[in-house]
mmCIF file of C-alpha atoms and ligand atoms in Angstrom:
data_model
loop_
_atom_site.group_PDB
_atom_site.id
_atom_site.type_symbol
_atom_site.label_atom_id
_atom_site.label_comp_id
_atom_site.label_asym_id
_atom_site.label_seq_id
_atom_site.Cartn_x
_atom_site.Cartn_y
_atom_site.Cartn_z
ATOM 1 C CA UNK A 1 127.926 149.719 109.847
ATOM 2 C CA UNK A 2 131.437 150.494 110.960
ATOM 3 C CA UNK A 3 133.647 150.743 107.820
ATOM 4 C CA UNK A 4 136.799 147.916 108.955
ATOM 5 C CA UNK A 5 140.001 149.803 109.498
ATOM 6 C CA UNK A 6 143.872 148.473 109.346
ATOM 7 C CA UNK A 7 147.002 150.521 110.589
ATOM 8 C CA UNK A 8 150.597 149.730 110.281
ATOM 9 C CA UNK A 9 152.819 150.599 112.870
ATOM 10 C CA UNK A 10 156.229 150.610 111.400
ATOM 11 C CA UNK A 11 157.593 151.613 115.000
ATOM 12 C CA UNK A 12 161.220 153.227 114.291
ATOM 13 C CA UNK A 13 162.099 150.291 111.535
ATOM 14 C CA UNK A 14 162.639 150.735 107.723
ATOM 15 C CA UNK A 15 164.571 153.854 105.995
ATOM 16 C CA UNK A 16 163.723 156.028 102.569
ATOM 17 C CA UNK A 17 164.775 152.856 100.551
ATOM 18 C CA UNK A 18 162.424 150.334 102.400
ATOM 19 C CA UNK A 19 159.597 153.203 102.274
ATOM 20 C CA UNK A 20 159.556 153.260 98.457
ATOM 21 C CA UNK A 21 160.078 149.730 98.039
ATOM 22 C CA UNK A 22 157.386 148.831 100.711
ATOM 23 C CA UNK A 23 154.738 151.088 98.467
ATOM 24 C CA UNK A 24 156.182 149.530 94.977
ATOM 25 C CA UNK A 25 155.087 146.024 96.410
ATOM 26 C CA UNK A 26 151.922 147.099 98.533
ATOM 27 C CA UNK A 27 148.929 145.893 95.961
ATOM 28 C CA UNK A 28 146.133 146.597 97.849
ATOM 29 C CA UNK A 29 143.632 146.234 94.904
ATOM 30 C CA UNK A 30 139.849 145.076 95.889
ATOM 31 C CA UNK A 31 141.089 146.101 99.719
ATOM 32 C CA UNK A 32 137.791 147.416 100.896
ATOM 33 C CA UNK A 33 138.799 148.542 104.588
ATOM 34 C CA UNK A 34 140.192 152.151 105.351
ATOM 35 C CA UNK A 35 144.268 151.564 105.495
ATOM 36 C CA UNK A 36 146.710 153.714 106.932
ATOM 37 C CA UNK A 37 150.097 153.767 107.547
ATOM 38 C CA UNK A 38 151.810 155.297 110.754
ATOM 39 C CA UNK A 39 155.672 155.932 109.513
ATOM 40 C CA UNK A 40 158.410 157.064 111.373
ATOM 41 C CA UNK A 41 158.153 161.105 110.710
ATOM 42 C CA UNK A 42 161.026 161.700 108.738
ATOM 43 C CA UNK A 43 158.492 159.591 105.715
ATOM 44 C CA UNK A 44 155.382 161.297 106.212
ATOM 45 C CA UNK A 45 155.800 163.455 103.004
ATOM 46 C CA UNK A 46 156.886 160.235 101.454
ATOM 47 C CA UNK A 47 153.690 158.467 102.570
ATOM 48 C CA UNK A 48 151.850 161.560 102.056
ATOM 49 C CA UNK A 49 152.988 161.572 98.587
ATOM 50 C CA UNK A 50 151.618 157.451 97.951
ATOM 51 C CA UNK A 51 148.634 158.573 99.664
ATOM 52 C CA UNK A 52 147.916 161.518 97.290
ATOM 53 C CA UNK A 53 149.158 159.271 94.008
ATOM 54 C CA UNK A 54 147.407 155.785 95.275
ATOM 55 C CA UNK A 55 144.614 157.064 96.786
ATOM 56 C CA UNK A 56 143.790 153.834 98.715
ATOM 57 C CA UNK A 57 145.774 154.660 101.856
ATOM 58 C CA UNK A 58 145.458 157.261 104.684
ATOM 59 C CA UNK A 59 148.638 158.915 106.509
ATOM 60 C CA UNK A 60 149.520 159.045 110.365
ATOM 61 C CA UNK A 61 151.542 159.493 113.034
ATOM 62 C CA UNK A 62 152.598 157.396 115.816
ATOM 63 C CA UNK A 63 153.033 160.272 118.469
ATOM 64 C CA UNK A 64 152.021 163.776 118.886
ATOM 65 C CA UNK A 65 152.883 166.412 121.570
ATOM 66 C CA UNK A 66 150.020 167.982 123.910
ATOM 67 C CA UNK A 67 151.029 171.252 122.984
ATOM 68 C CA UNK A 68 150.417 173.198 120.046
ATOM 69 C CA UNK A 69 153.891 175.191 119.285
ATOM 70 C CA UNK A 70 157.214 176.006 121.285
ATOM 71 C CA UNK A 71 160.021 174.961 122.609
ATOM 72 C CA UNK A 72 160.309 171.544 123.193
ATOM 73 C CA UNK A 73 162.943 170.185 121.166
ATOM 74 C CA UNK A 74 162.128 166.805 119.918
ATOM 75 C CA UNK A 75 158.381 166.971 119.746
ATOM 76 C CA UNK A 76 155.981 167.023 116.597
ATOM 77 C CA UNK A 77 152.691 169.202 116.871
ATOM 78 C CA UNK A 78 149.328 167.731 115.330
ATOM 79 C CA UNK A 79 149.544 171.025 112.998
ATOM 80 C CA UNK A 80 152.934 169.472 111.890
ATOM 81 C CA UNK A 81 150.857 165.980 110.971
ATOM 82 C CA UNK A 82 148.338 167.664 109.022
ATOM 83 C CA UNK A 83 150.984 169.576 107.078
ATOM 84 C CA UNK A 84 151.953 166.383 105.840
ATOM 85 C CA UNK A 85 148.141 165.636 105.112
ATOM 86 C CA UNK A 86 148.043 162.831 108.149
ATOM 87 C CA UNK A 87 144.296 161.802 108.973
ATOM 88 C CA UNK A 88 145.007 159.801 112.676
ATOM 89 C CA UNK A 89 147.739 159.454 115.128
ATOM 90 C CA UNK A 90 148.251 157.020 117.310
ATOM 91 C CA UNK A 91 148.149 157.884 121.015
ATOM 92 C CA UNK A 92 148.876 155.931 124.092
ATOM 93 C CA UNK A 93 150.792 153.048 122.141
ATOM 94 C CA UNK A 94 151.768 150.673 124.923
ATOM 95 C CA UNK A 95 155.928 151.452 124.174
ATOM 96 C CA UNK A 96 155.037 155.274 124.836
ATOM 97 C CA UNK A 97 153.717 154.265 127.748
ATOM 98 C CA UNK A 98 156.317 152.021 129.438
ATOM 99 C CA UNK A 99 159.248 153.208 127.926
ATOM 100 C CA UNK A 100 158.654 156.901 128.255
ATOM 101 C CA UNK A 101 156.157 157.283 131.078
ATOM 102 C CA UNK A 102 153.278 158.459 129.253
ATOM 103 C CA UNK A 103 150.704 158.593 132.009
ATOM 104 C CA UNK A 104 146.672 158.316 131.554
ATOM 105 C CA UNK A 105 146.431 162.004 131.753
ATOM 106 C CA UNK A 106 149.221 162.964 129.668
ATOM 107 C CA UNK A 107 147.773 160.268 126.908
ATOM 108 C CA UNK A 108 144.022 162.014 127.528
ATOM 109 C CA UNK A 109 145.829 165.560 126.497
ATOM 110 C CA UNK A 110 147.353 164.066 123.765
ATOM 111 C CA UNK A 111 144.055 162.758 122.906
ATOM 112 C CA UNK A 112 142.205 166.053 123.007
ATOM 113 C CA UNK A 113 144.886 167.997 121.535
ATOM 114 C CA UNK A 114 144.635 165.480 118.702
ATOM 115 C CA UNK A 115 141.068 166.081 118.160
ATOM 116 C CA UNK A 116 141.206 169.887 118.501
ATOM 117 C CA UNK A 117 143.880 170.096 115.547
ATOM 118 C CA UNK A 118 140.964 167.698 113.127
ATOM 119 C CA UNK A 119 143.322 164.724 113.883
ATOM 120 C CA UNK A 120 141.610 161.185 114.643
ATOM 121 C CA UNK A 121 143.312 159.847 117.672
ATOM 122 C CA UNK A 122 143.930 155.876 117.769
ATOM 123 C CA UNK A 123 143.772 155.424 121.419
ATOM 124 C CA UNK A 124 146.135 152.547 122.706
ATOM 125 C CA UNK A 125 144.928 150.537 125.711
ATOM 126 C CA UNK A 126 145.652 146.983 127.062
ATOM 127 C CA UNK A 127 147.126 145.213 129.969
ATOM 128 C CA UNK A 128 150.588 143.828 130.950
ATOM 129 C CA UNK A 129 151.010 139.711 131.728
ATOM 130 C CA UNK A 130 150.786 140.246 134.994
ATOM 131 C CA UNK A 131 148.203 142.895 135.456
ATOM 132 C CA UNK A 132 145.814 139.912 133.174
ATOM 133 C CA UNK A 133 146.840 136.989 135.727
ATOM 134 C CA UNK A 134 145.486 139.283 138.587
ATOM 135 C CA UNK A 135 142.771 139.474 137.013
ATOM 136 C CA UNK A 136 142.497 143.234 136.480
ATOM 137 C CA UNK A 137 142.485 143.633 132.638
ATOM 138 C CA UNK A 138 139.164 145.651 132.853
ATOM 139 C CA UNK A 139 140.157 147.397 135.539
ATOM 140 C CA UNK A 140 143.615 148.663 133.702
ATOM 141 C CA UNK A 141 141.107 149.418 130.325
ATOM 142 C CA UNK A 142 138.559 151.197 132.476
ATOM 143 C CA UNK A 143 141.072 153.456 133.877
ATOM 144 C CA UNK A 144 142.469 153.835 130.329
ATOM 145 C CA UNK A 145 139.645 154.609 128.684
ATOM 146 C CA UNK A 146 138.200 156.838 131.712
ATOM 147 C CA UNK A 147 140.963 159.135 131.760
ATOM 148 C CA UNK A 148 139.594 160.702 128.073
ATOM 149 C CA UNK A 149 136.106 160.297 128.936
ATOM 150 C CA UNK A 150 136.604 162.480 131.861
ATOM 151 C CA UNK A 151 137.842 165.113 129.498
ATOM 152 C CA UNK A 152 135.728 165.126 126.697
ATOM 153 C CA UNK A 153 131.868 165.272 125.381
ATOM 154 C CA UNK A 154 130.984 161.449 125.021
ATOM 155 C CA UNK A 155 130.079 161.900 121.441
ATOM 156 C CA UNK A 156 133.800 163.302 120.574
ATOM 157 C CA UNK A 157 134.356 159.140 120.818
ATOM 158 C CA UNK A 158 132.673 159.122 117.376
ATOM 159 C CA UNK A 159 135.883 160.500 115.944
ATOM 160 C CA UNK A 160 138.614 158.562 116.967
ATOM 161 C CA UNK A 161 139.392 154.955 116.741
ATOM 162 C CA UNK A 162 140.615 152.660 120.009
ATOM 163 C CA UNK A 163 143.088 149.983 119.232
ATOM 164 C CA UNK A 164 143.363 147.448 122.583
ATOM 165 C CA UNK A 165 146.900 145.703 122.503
ATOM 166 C CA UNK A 166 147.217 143.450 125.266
ATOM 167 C CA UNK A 167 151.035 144.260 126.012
ATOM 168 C CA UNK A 168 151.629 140.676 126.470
ATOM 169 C CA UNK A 169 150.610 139.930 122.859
ATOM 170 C CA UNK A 170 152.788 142.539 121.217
ATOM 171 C CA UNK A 171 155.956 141.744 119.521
ATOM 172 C CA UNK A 172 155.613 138.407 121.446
ATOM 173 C CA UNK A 173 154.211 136.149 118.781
ATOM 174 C CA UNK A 174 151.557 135.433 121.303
ATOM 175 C CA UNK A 175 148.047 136.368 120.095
ATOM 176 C CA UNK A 176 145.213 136.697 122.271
ATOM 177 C CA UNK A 177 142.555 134.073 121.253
ATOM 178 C CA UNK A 178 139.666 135.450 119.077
ATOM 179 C CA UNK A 179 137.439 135.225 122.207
ATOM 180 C CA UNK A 180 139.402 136.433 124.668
ATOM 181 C CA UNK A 181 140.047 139.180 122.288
ATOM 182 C CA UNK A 182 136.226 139.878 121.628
ATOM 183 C CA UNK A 183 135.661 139.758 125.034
ATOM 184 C CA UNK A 184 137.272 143.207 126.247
ATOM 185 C CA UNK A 185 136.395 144.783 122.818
ATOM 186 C CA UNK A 186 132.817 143.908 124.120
ATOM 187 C CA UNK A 187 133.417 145.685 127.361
ATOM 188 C CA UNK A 188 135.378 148.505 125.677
ATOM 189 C CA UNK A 189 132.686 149.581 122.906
ATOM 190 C CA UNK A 190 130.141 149.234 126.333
ATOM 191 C CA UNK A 191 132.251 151.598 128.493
ATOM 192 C CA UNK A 192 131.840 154.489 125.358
ATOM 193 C CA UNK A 193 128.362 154.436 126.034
ATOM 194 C CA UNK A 194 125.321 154.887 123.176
ATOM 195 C CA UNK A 195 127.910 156.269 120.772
ATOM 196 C CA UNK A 196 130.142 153.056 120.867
ATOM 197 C CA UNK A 197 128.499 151.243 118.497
ATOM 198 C CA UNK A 198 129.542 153.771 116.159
ATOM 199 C CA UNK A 199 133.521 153.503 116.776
ATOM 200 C CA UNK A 200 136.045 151.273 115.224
ATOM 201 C CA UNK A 201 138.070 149.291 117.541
ATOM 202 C CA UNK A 202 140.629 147.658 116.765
ATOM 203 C CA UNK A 203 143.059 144.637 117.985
ATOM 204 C CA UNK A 204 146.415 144.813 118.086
ATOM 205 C CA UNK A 205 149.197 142.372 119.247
ATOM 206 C CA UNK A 206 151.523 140.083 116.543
ATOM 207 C CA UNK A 207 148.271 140.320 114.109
ATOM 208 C CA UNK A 208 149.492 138.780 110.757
ATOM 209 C CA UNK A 209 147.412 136.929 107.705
ATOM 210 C CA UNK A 210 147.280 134.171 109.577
ATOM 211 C CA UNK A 211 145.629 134.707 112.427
ATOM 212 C CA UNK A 212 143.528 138.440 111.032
ATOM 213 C CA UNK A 213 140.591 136.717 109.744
ATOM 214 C CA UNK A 214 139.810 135.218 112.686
ATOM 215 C CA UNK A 215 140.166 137.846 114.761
ATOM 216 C CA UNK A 216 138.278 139.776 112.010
ATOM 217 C CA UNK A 217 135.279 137.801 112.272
ATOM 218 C CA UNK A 218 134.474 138.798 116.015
ATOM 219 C CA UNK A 219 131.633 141.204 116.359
ATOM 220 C CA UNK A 220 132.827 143.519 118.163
ATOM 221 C CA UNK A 221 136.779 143.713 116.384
ATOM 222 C CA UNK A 222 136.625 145.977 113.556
ATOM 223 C CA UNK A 223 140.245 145.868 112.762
ATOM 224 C CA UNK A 224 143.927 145.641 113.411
ATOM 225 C CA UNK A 225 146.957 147.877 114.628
ATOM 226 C CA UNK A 226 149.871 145.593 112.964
ATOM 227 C CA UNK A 227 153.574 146.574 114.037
ATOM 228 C CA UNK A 228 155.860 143.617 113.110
ATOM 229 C CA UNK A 229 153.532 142.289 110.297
ATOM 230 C CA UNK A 230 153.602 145.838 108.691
ATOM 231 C CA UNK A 231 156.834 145.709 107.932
ATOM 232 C CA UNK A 232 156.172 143.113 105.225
ATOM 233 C CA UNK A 233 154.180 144.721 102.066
ATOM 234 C CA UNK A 234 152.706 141.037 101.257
ATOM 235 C CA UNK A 235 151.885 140.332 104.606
ATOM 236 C CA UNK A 236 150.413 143.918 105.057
ATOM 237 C CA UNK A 237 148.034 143.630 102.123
ATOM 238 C CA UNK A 238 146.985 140.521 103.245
ATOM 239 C CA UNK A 239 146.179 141.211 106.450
ATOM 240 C CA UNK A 240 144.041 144.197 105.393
ATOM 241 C CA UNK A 241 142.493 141.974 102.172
ATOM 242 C CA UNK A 242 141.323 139.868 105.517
ATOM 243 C CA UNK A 243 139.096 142.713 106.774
ATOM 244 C CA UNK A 244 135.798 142.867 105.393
HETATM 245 P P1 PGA B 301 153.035 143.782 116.781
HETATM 246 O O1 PGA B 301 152.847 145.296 117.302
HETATM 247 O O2 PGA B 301 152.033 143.589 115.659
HETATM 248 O O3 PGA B 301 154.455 143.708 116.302
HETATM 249 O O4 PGA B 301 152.744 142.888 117.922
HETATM 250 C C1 PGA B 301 151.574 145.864 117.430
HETATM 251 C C2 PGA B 301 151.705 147.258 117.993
HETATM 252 O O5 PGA B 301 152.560 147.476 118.855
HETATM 253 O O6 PGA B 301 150.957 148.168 117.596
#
């Protein structure tokens, strides 16, 4: 059975205040799913340090360079995350993507770099609008998901989690349906081959408590990657009370 697993993405929202209020309000008692929160990095040794005193939650990042150590001002190495006792980090995130031209490849080194340093990488993949009216959402997920397989053992897929976020559905308000949803998980966990019924993927794209257990209940959704919803301690918990 794959254990159910719910990330926030806080994105580059909140500050040291929100941080410590966020964890004062987060009850997430009788929460059986893994949780882990993905802070902006200047709070990873705050989250590290609700992680160590809670217990119930896991730490990550939401980036990670390729390369180990050096000069290249800006970045954060996976050595850096696990100083700060982070489990995952998120690769591929749609905004990396567009916004700073993180190609396939450079995602797939991030990915393997990730996994070299004991990180679990959550994989990002999903179409935009248009690319799902041409009709080439498994085409753009193939490619996605291809790009790593080319550069790793198949099994490696065992440790690390995939989180598909149609684009259109993030931020948006727009959800896709349960079924549509379910569908390209279906095709996803198919395209890992034997060892994808062993990895948790996850749906992302304006999940909150309303809509989770539905998109919960699908067979082959095994969790949520929650930006806006997140943000919200209540709404947080609830979300991950929702996945069972
Ligand atoms: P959203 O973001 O929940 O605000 O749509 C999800 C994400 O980008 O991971």
């Amino acid at each position: 059975m794959r254990t159910p697993l719910v990330a926030a993405n806080w994105k580059m929202n909140g500050s040291r205040e929100f941080a410590e209020h966020f964890f004062a309000d987060l009850d997430l008692e009788g929460v059986t799913s893994d949780v882990v929160v993905c802070p902006p990095f200047p709070y990873l040794p705050l989250v590290a340090q609700v992680a160590k005193d809670k217990g119930s939650i896991w730490v990550g990042g939401q980036n990670m360079s390729q390369e180990p150590v050096g000069a290249f001002t800006g970045e954060v190495s996976a050595s850096m995350l696990l100083d700060w006792n982070a489990r995952y980090v998120i690769v591929g995130h749609s905004e990396r993507r567009s916004l700073y031209a993180e190609t396939n490849e450079l995602v797939a080194k991030k990915f393997v770099a990730a996994q070299l340093a004991g990180l679990i990488p959550i994989l990002c993949v999903g179409e935009t609008l248009e690319e799902r009216e041409e009709g080439r959402t498994l085409e753009v997920v193939t490619a996605q998901i291809a790009a790593i397989s080319d550069l790793i053992d198949t099994n490696a897929w065992k440790d690390a989690v995939v989180a598909y976020e149609p684009i259109w559905a993030i931020g948006t308000g727009k959800t896709a349906t349960p079924e549509e949803a379910q569908s390209v998980h279906q095709f996803i966990r198919a395209q890992l081959g034997n060892i994808g019924a062993e990895v948790q993927i996850l749906y992302g794209g304006s999940v909150k408590s309303a809509n989770a257990g539905a998109l919960f209940a699908q067979a082959d959704i095994d969790g949520a990657l929650v930006g806006g919803a997140s943000l919200d301690a209540k709404e947080f918990a609830a979300i991950c009370h929702a996945a069972i």
